[in-house]
mmCIF file of C-alpha atoms and ligand atoms in Angstrom:
data_model
loop_
_atom_site.group_PDB
_atom_site.id
_atom_site.type_symbol
_atom_site.label_atom_id
_atom_site.label_comp_id
_atom_site.label_asym_id
_atom_site.label_seq_id
_atom_site.Cartn_x
_atom_site.Cartn_y
_atom_site.Cartn_z
ATOM 1 C CA MET A 25 79.470 23.970 118.852
ATOM 2 C CA GLU A 26 77.151 27.161 118.059
ATOM 3 C CA THR A 27 73.324 26.719 118.709
ATOM 4 C CA ARG A 28 72.830 26.643 114.874
ATOM 5 C CA MET A 29 75.240 23.656 114.321
ATOM 6 C CA TRP A 30 73.559 21.900 117.092
ATOM 7 C CA SER A 31 70.119 22.225 115.410
ATOM 8 C CA GLU A 32 71.662 21.064 112.046
ATOM 9 C CA LEU A 33 73.340 18.117 113.971
ATOM 10 C CA LEU A 34 70.194 17.089 115.840
ATOM 11 C CA GLU A 35 67.704 17.646 112.725
ATOM 12 C CA PRO A 36 68.128 14.163 111.277
ATOM 13 C CA TYR A 37 67.617 12.431 114.593
ATOM 14 C CA LYS A 38 64.310 14.397 115.077
ATOM 15 C CA LEU A 39 63.444 13.109 111.761
ATOM 16 C CA ALA A 40 64.417 9.497 112.796
ATOM 17 C CA VAL A 41 62.081 9.644 115.722
ATOM 18 C CA ASP A 42 59.415 11.186 114.172
ATOM 19 C CA GLU A 43 59.416 8.375 111.269
ATOM 20 C CA LEU A 44 60.013 5.538 113.924
ATOM 21 C CA LEU A 45 57.010 6.978 116.221
ATOM 22 C CA VAL A 46 54.927 6.907 113.197
ATOM 23 C CA LYS A 47 55.899 3.184 112.338
ATOM 24 C CA PHE A 48 55.521 1.615 115.736
ATOM 25 C CA SER A 49 52.315 3.513 116.206
ATOM 26 C CA HIS A 50 51.061 1.716 112.993
ATOM 27 C CA VAL A 51 51.951 -1.756 114.139
ATOM 28 C CA LYS A 52 49.949 -1.323 117.188
ATOM 29 C CA ASP A 53 46.991 0.109 115.125
ATOM 30 C CA GLN A 54 47.299 -3.168 112.682
ATOM 31 C CA TYR A 55 46.936 -5.285 115.447
ATOM 32 C CA ASN A 56 44.047 -3.381 116.772
ATOM 33 C CA SER A 57 42.071 -3.356 113.541
ATOM 34 C CA ARG A 58 42.491 -6.938 113.285
ATOM 35 C CA GLY A 59 40.811 -7.165 116.702
ATOM 36 C CA GLU A 60 44.100 -8.820 117.908
ATOM 37 C CA TYR A 61 45.969 -8.488 121.286
ATOM 38 C CA SER A 62 48.888 -5.854 120.309
ATOM 39 C CA PRO A 63 52.267 -6.608 122.022
ATOM 40 C CA ILE A 64 53.059 -2.599 121.823
ATOM 41 C CA GLU A 65 50.835 -0.674 124.074
ATOM 42 C CA SER A 66 52.187 2.759 123.388
ATOM 43 C CA VAL A 67 55.201 4.324 121.895
ATOM 44 C CA LEU A 68 57.177 7.307 123.011
ATOM 45 C CA GLY A 69 60.013 9.192 121.579
ATOM 46 C CA ARG A 70 62.291 12.213 122.250
ATOM 47 C CA VAL A 71 65.601 13.904 120.991
ATOM 48 C CA LYS A 72 68.159 13.999 124.041
ATOM 49 C CA ARG A 73 68.312 17.869 124.868
ATOM 50 C CA ILE A 74 71.840 19.512 124.051
ATOM 51 C CA SER A 75 72.438 20.114 127.759
ATOM 52 C CA SER A 76 71.948 16.394 128.444
ATOM 53 C CA ILE A 77 74.196 15.612 125.670
ATOM 54 C CA LEU A 78 77.072 17.950 126.558
ATOM 55 C CA GLU A 79 76.670 16.513 130.083
ATOM 56 C CA LYS A 80 76.897 12.938 129.294
ATOM 57 C CA ALA A 81 79.504 14.124 126.894
ATOM 58 C CA GLN A 82 81.381 15.586 129.755
ATOM 59 C CA LYS A 83 80.694 12.680 132.148
ATOM 60 C CA LYS A 84 82.243 10.340 129.966
ATOM 61 C CA GLY A 85 85.070 12.335 128.313
ATOM 62 C CA ILE A 86 83.711 12.353 124.934
ATOM 63 C CA ASP A 87 84.901 14.957 122.363
ATOM 64 C CA LEU A 88 82.307 17.161 121.117
ATOM 65 C CA ASP A 89 83.236 16.122 117.374
ATOM 66 C CA ASP A 90 82.760 12.420 118.538
ATOM 67 C CA VAL A 91 79.062 12.895 120.120
ATOM 68 C CA GLU A 92 77.345 11.152 117.055
ATOM 69 C CA GLU A 93 79.681 8.268 117.343
ATOM 70 C CA LYS A 94 79.818 7.827 120.947
ATOM 71 C CA ILE A 95 76.626 8.956 122.278
ATOM 72 C CA GLU A 96 74.201 6.360 121.364
ATOM 73 C CA ASP A 97 70.722 7.649 122.877
ATOM 74 C CA ILE A 98 70.484 10.871 121.148
ATOM 75 C CA ALA A 99 67.415 9.759 119.494
ATOM 76 C CA GLY A 100 65.423 7.532 121.901
ATOM 77 C CA ILE A 101 62.311 5.541 121.301
ATOM 78 C CA ARG A 102 60.466 3.940 124.146
ATOM 79 C CA ILE A 103 58.139 1.087 123.633
ATOM 80 C CA ILE A 104 55.802 0.133 126.358
ATOM 81 C CA CYS A 105 54.375 -3.446 126.974
ATOM 82 C CA GLN A 106 51.699 -5.007 128.785
ATOM 83 C CA PHE A 107 53.776 -8.260 129.785
ATOM 84 C CA THR A 108 57.282 -9.374 129.994
ATOM 85 C CA ASP A 109 56.885 -11.874 127.146
ATOM 86 C CA ASP A 110 55.910 -9.092 124.767
ATOM 87 C CA ILE A 111 59.276 -7.202 125.099
ATOM 88 C CA TYR A 112 60.927 -10.071 123.159
ATOM 89 C CA THR A 113 58.361 -10.302 120.492
ATOM 90 C CA VAL A 114 58.774 -6.484 120.106
ATOM 91 C CA ARG A 115 62.736 -7.084 120.095
ATOM 92 C CA ASP A 116 62.092 -9.899 117.405
ATOM 93 C CA MET A 117 60.039 -7.783 115.233
ATOM 94 C CA ILE A 118 62.585 -4.885 115.256
ATOM 95 C CA LYS A 119 65.322 -7.352 114.386
ATOM 96 C CA ASN A 120 63.212 -8.565 111.228
ATOM 97 C CA ARG A 121 62.522 -5.155 109.919
ATOM 98 C CA SER A 122 64.428 -4.065 106.919
ATOM 99 C CA ASP A 123 64.747 -0.534 108.025
ATOM 100 C CA CYS A 124 66.179 -1.221 111.414
ATOM 101 C CA PHE A 125 69.894 -2.667 111.815
ATOM 102 C CA VAL A 126 70.464 -3.606 115.138
ATOM 103 C CA VAL A 127 73.951 -2.965 116.099
ATOM 104 C CA GLU A 128 73.973 -3.623 119.746
ATOM 105 C CA GLU A 129 71.820 -5.132 122.727
ATOM 106 C CA LYS A 130 71.429 -4.852 126.375
ATOM 107 C CA ASP A 131 69.086 -7.233 128.001
ATOM 108 C CA TYR A 132 68.332 -5.356 131.519
ATOM 109 C CA VAL A 133 65.152 -7.764 131.701
ATOM 110 C CA THR A 134 66.895 -10.689 132.352
ATOM 111 C CA ASN A 135 70.015 -8.922 133.787
ATOM 112 C CA ALA A 136 68.663 -6.205 135.933
ATOM 113 C CA LYS A 137 70.944 -3.075 136.724
ATOM 114 C CA GLN A 138 72.704 -2.633 140.026
ATOM 115 C CA SER A 139 70.019 0.169 140.520
ATOM 116 C CA GLY A 140 67.275 -2.392 140.119
ATOM 117 C CA TYR A 141 66.891 -1.041 136.606
ATOM 118 C CA ARG A 142 64.990 -3.328 133.877
ATOM 119 C CA SER A 143 64.504 -2.685 130.331
ATOM 120 C CA TYR A 144 65.483 -4.266 126.984
ATOM 121 C CA HIS A 145 67.914 -1.590 125.133
ATOM 122 C CA LEU A 146 68.511 -2.214 121.023
ATOM 123 C CA ILE A 147 70.857 0.183 119.602
ATOM 124 C CA ILE A 148 69.947 0.549 115.707
ATOM 125 C CA ASN A 149 71.064 2.112 112.826
ATOM 126 C CA TYR A 150 68.344 3.961 110.777
ATOM 127 C CA SER A 151 68.384 5.861 107.581
ATOM 128 C CA VAL A 152 66.665 9.118 107.147
ATOM 129 C CA GLU A 153 66.537 11.188 104.030
ATOM 130 C CA THR A 154 67.494 14.746 104.730
ATOM 131 C CA GLU A 155 67.410 17.847 102.435
ATOM 132 C CA TYR A 156 71.334 17.099 102.312
ATOM 133 C CA GLY A 157 70.816 13.502 101.548
ATOM 134 C CA ALA A 158 70.913 10.202 103.110
ATOM 135 C CA LYS A 159 72.044 10.012 106.560
ATOM 136 C CA THR A 160 72.267 6.860 108.883
ATOM 137 C CA VAL A 161 71.595 7.635 112.712
ATOM 138 C CA LYS A 162 71.802 5.877 115.662
ATOM 139 C CA VAL A 163 68.725 5.400 117.936
ATOM 140 C CA GLU A 164 68.262 3.603 121.327
ATOM 141 C CA VAL A 165 65.200 1.758 121.479
ATOM 142 C CA GLN A 166 64.027 0.877 125.041
ATOM 143 C CA ILE A 167 61.436 -1.799 125.440
ATOM 144 C CA ARG A 168 60.103 -2.380 128.877
ATOM 145 C CA THR A 169 56.553 -3.295 130.758
ATOM 146 C CA LEU A 170 53.888 -0.760 131.896
ATOM 147 C CA ALA A 171 55.598 -1.839 135.404
ATOM 148 C CA MET A 172 59.197 -1.474 134.650
ATOM 149 C CA ASP A 173 58.467 2.108 133.082
ATOM 150 C CA PHE A 174 56.675 3.342 136.173
ATOM 151 C CA TRP A 175 59.796 2.247 138.302
ATOM 152 C CA ALA A 176 62.340 3.487 135.911
ATOM 153 C CA THR A 177 60.379 7.018 135.561
ATOM 154 C CA ILE A 178 60.307 7.315 139.491
ATOM 155 C CA GLU A 179 63.685 6.473 140.170
ATOM 156 C CA HIS A 180 65.099 8.900 137.503
ATOM 157 C CA SER A 181 63.120 11.752 139.158
ATOM 158 C CA LEU A 182 64.733 10.958 142.394
ATOM 159 C CA GLN A 183 68.178 10.552 140.713
ATOM 160 C CA TYR A 184 67.396 13.933 139.263
ATOM 161 C CA LYS A 185 66.391 15.403 142.660
ATOM 162 C CA TYR A 186 69.338 14.025 144.792
ATOM 163 C CA LYS A 187 72.002 14.537 141.903
ATOM 164 C CA GLY A 188 72.811 10.670 141.691
ATOM 165 C CA LYS A 189 73.352 10.660 145.474
ATOM 166 C CA LEU A 190 70.239 9.165 146.795
ATOM 167 C CA PRO A 191 70.012 8.859 150.627
ATOM 168 C CA VAL A 192 70.235 5.333 152.135
ATOM 169 C CA ASN A 193 66.439 5.104 152.859
ATOM 170 C CA VAL A 194 65.388 6.225 149.647
ATOM 171 C CA SER A 195 67.594 3.964 147.944
ATOM 172 C CA GLN A 196 66.579 1.054 149.915
ATOM 173 C CA ARG A 197 62.780 1.604 149.310
ATOM 174 C CA LEU A 198 63.594 1.877 145.554
ATOM 175 C CA THR A 199 65.370 -1.466 145.931
ATOM 176 C CA ASN A 200 62.276 -2.944 147.455
ATOM 177 C CA SER A 201 59.876 -1.412 144.838
ATOM 178 C CA ALA A 202 62.100 -2.871 142.164
ATOM 179 C CA SER A 203 61.472 -6.505 144.082
ATOM 180 C CA ALA A 204 57.585 -5.623 143.804
ATOM 181 C CA ILE A 205 57.682 -4.428 140.272
ATOM 182 C CA LEU A 206 59.457 -7.804 139.213
ATOM 183 C CA LYS A 207 56.864 -9.912 141.268
ATOM 184 C CA LEU A 208 54.018 -7.646 139.750
ATOM 185 C CA ASP A 209 55.245 -8.575 136.134
ATOM 186 C CA GLU A 210 55.496 -12.271 137.148
ATOM 187 C CA GLU A 211 52.017 -12.299 138.543
ATOM 188 C CA MET A 212 50.234 -10.324 135.616
ATOM 189 C CA SER A 213 52.312 -12.873 132.952
ATOM 190 C CA ALA A 214 50.739 -15.936 134.990
ATOM 191 C CA ILE A 215 47.280 -14.555 134.101
ATOM 192 C CA ARG A 216 48.097 -13.058 130.842
ATOM 193 C CA ASP A 217 45.960 -15.505 128.858
ATOM 194 C CA GLU A 218 42.979 -14.347 131.018
ATOM 195 C CA ILE A 219 43.685 -10.425 130.735
ATOM 196 C CA VAL A 220 44.071 -10.642 126.898
ATOM 197 C CA ASP A 221 40.953 -12.778 126.649
ATOM 198 C CA ALA A 222 38.949 -10.214 128.572
ATOM 199 C CA GLN A 223 40.742 -7.334 126.476
ATOM 200 C CA ASN A 224 39.685 -9.007 123.068
ATOM 201 C CA SER A 225 36.491 -9.561 123.846
ATOM 202 C CA PHE A 226 35.862 -5.936 125.051
ATOM 203 C CA LYS A 227 37.343 -5.009 121.388
ATOM 204 C CA ILE A 228 35.048 -7.152 119.900
ATOM 205 C CA LYS A 229 31.989 -6.133 121.465
ATOM 206 C CA ALA A 230 33.058 -2.426 121.017
ATOM 207 C CA ARG A 231 33.197 -3.178 117.104
ATOM 208 C CA ILE A 232 29.845 -5.309 116.773
ATOM 209 C CA VAL A 233 28.030 -2.395 118.761
ATOM 210 C CA SER A 234 29.365 0.253 116.624
ATOM 211 C CA GLU A 235 28.586 -1.846 113.546
ATOM 212 C CA ILE A 236 24.622 -2.509 114.903
ATOM 213 C CA LEU A 237 24.180 1.067 115.627
ATOM 214 C CA ASN A 238 25.539 1.844 112.064
ATOM 215 C CA ASN A 239 23.180 -0.694 110.925
ATOM 216 C CA ILE A 240 20.190 1.041 112.773
ATOM 217 C CA GLN A 241 21.329 4.248 111.710
ATOM 218 C CA ASN A 242 20.744 3.178 108.051
ATOM 219 C CA LEU A 243 17.770 1.337 108.719
ATOM 220 C CA TYR A 244 16.013 4.766 109.871
ATOM 221 C CA LYS A 245 16.825 6.223 106.356
ATOM 222 C CA VAL A 246 15.331 3.424 104.631
ATOM 223 C CA GLY A 247 12.651 1.581 106.945
ATOM 224 C CA ASN A 248 9.682 2.085 108.816
ATOM 225 C CA ASP A 249 10.361 4.247 111.862
ATOM 226 C CA ARG A 250 8.213 2.545 114.311
ATOM 227 C CA GLU A 251 9.811 -0.995 113.287
ATOM 228 C CA VAL A 252 13.335 0.598 113.783
ATOM 229 C CA ALA A 253 12.475 1.917 116.879
ATOM 230 C CA LYS A 254 11.400 -1.801 118.068
ATOM 231 C CA ILE A 255 14.696 -3.160 116.687
ATOM 232 C CA GLN A 256 16.706 -0.720 118.623
ATOM 233 C CA ASP A 257 14.819 -1.565 121.806
ATOM 234 C CA GLU A 258 15.748 -4.880 121.189
ATOM 235 C CA PHE A 259 19.256 -3.917 120.878
ATOM 236 C CA TYR A 260 19.174 -2.264 124.284
ATOM 237 C CA PHE A 261 17.720 -5.263 125.698
ATOM 238 C CA ILE A 262 20.380 -7.705 124.196
ATOM 239 C CA TYR A 263 23.021 -5.196 124.942
ATOM 240 C CA GLU A 264 22.227 -5.553 128.897
ATOM 241 C CA GLU A 265 21.587 -8.914 129.004
ATOM 242 C CA GLY A 266 23.233 -10.625 126.277
ATOM 243 C CA ASP A 267 26.612 -12.121 125.516
ATOM 244 C CA LEU A 268 29.141 -11.767 122.752
ATOM 245 C CA ASP A 269 27.416 -14.500 120.396
ATOM 246 C CA THR A 270 24.097 -13.152 121.173
ATOM 247 C CA LEU A 271 25.373 -9.770 119.950
ATOM 248 C CA GLU A 272 26.825 -11.273 116.796
ATOM 249 C CA ARG A 273 23.830 -12.865 115.780
ATOM 250 C CA PHE A 274 21.680 -9.867 116.543
ATOM 251 C CA ASN A 275 24.315 -7.890 114.196
ATOM 252 C CA ARG A 276 24.023 -10.723 111.458
ATOM 253 C CA GLU A 277 20.308 -10.756 111.231
ATOM 254 C CA LEU A 278 20.744 -6.856 110.992
ATOM 255 C CA ASP A 279 22.852 -7.155 108.407
ATOM 256 C CA HIS A 280 20.329 -9.346 106.369
ATOM 257 C CA ILE A 281 17.461 -7.028 107.169
ATOM 258 C CA VAL A 282 19.559 -4.053 105.824
ATOM 259 C CA GLU A 283 20.735 -5.953 102.636
ATOM 260 C CA GLY A 284 17.019 -6.547 101.991
ATOM 261 C CA TYR A 285 16.202 -3.265 102.000
ATOM 262 C CA HIS A 286 18.913 -2.468 99.661
ATOM 263 C CA THR A 287 17.980 -5.003 97.191
ATOM 264 C CA GLN A 288 14.360 -3.672 97.093
ATOM 265 C CA SER A 289 16.082 -0.454 96.263
ATOM 266 C CA LEU A 290 18.207 -1.713 93.350
ATOM 267 C CA PRO A 291 16.984 -0.958 90.060
ATOM 268 C CA ASN A 292 15.450 -3.614 87.802
ATOM 269 C CA PHE A 293 17.812 -4.591 85.123
ATOM 270 C CA ASP A 294 15.429 -6.805 82.826
ATOM 271 C CA THR A 295 13.077 -3.552 82.243
ATOM 272 C CA GLY A 296 15.079 -2.930 78.944
ATOM 273 C CA SER A 297 15.981 0.709 80.278
ATOM 274 C CA ASN A 298 19.373 1.418 79.547
ATOM 275 C CA TYR A 299 19.760 2.548 83.505
HETATM 276 P P1 LIG B 308 68.184 9.842 129.831
HETATM 277 O O1 LIG B 308 68.014 11.122 130.838
HETATM 278 O O2 LIG B 308 67.265 8.928 130.170
HETATM 279 O O3 LIG B 308 68.544 10.095 128.611
HETATM 280 P P2 LIG B 308 76.119 3.312 130.947
HETATM 281 O O4 LIG B 308 77.714 4.132 130.833
HETATM 282 O O5 LIG B 308 76.674 1.909 130.275
HETATM 283 O O6 LIG B 308 76.139 3.011 132.328
HETATM 284 P P3 LIG B 308 74.746 4.040 128.688
HETATM 285 O O7 LIG B 308 75.916 3.923 127.902
HETATM 286 O O8 LIG B 308 73.905 5.598 128.410
HETATM 287 O O9 LIG B 308 75.370 4.253 130.378
HETATM 288 O O10 LIG B 308 73.908 3.161 128.462
HETATM 289 P P4 LIG B 308 72.604 2.515 129.374
HETATM 290 O O11 LIG B 308 73.375 2.281 130.623
HETATM 291 O O12 LIG B 308 71.911 1.364 128.522
HETATM 292 O O13 LIG B 308 71.795 3.630 129.735
HETATM 293 C C1 LIG B 308 70.976 4.256 128.775
HETATM 294 C C2 LIG B 308 69.631 5.071 129.213
HETATM 295 O O14 LIG B 308 69.072 3.587 129.951
HETATM 296 C C3 LIG B 308 69.847 5.821 130.174
HETATM 297 O O15 LIG B 308 70.027 7.048 129.531
HETATM 298 C C4 LIG B 308 68.587 5.990 131.053
HETATM 299 O O16 LIG B 308 67.574 6.341 130.155
HETATM 300 C C5 LIG B 308 68.151 4.317 131.097
HETATM 301 N N1 LIG B 308 68.796 3.806 132.307
HETATM 302 C C6 LIG B 308 70.065 3.082 132.432
HETATM 303 N N2 LIG B 308 70.185 2.876 133.812
HETATM 304 C C7 LIG B 308 69.141 3.561 134.233
HETATM 305 C C8 LIG B 308 69.006 3.350 135.764
HETATM 306 O O17 LIG B 308 69.480 2.805 136.520
HETATM 307 N N3 LIG B 308 67.446 4.148 136.163
HETATM 308 C C9 LIG B 308 66.807 4.696 135.271
HETATM 309 N N4 LIG B 308 65.871 5.362 135.612
HETATM 310 N N5 LIG B 308 67.298 4.551 133.617
HETATM 311 C C10 LIG B 308 68.288 4.118 133.531
HETATM 312 P P5 LIG B 308 70.560 8.484 130.120
HETATM 313 O O18 LIG B 308 71.056 9.324 129.078
HETATM 314 O O19 LIG B 308 71.485 8.008 131.466
HETATM 315 O O20 LIG B 308 69.316 9.180 130.817
#
């Protein structure tokens, strides 16, 4: 196939990856903007390189005319989660989407591969609008934890370095570290609630602090500088000493003060004036 033909063939896959990256990142943003824990930690995407497609086709005896049908990971999305349970939440989320049609599932989380590889794979049909019309392409979605991703990345590099023929001692160490990764995920899941609570209160604190600073900035525009400076000092003290509830209370009080200034500066509608 000519290079031009390859770039035409790969274009809809590139579009699919770009769109899905935006969509899954948006899901994460929505959780964050609500101050909620997101089952999606991060999203990555790639279109397989032509050399890798050729290599896979050759390895599997796939005719070049059949690559779109038979190579399912030309477009790849990787969703990274913090905890093992999140993998299944994300899987269900994808299954419920009207723009992703799941055609195949591989649960290497419960049934790890011989290598020790763990990840949840979905093959989906996804439609894009190209300049030549609508086209449905296959996309492989890999869902895994941060720890699983760490292991897979290292193992992939070593497989590349040794061209798939790992020395026995390296292979043994990878098997041992795969068990350690499994244990790590289990340990983290056991204290999941505590971790999520800590992360949520961090996000809430960041939001309240930003609202307070915004209020103080607005007060400087309309209030007495010395009084606002006193409020600011009070905030620094509460920030150092206070807990989340105290900060929240302080923020509400500031809201009232700012509101008070606004009311004072509103025009009096009973004056008979048109404005
Ligand atoms: P790349 O370079 O990531 O694109 P199969 O014939 O069933 O073994 P198939 O059909 O490709 O292989 O499906 P499978 O096993 O679900 O693997 C698809 C992708 O999962 C691989 O793509 C890898 O990205 C990842 N993967 C699968 N097994 C392993 C493993 O043991 N170690 C690591 N690090 N990744 C794995 P590619 O095309 O092989 O590689």
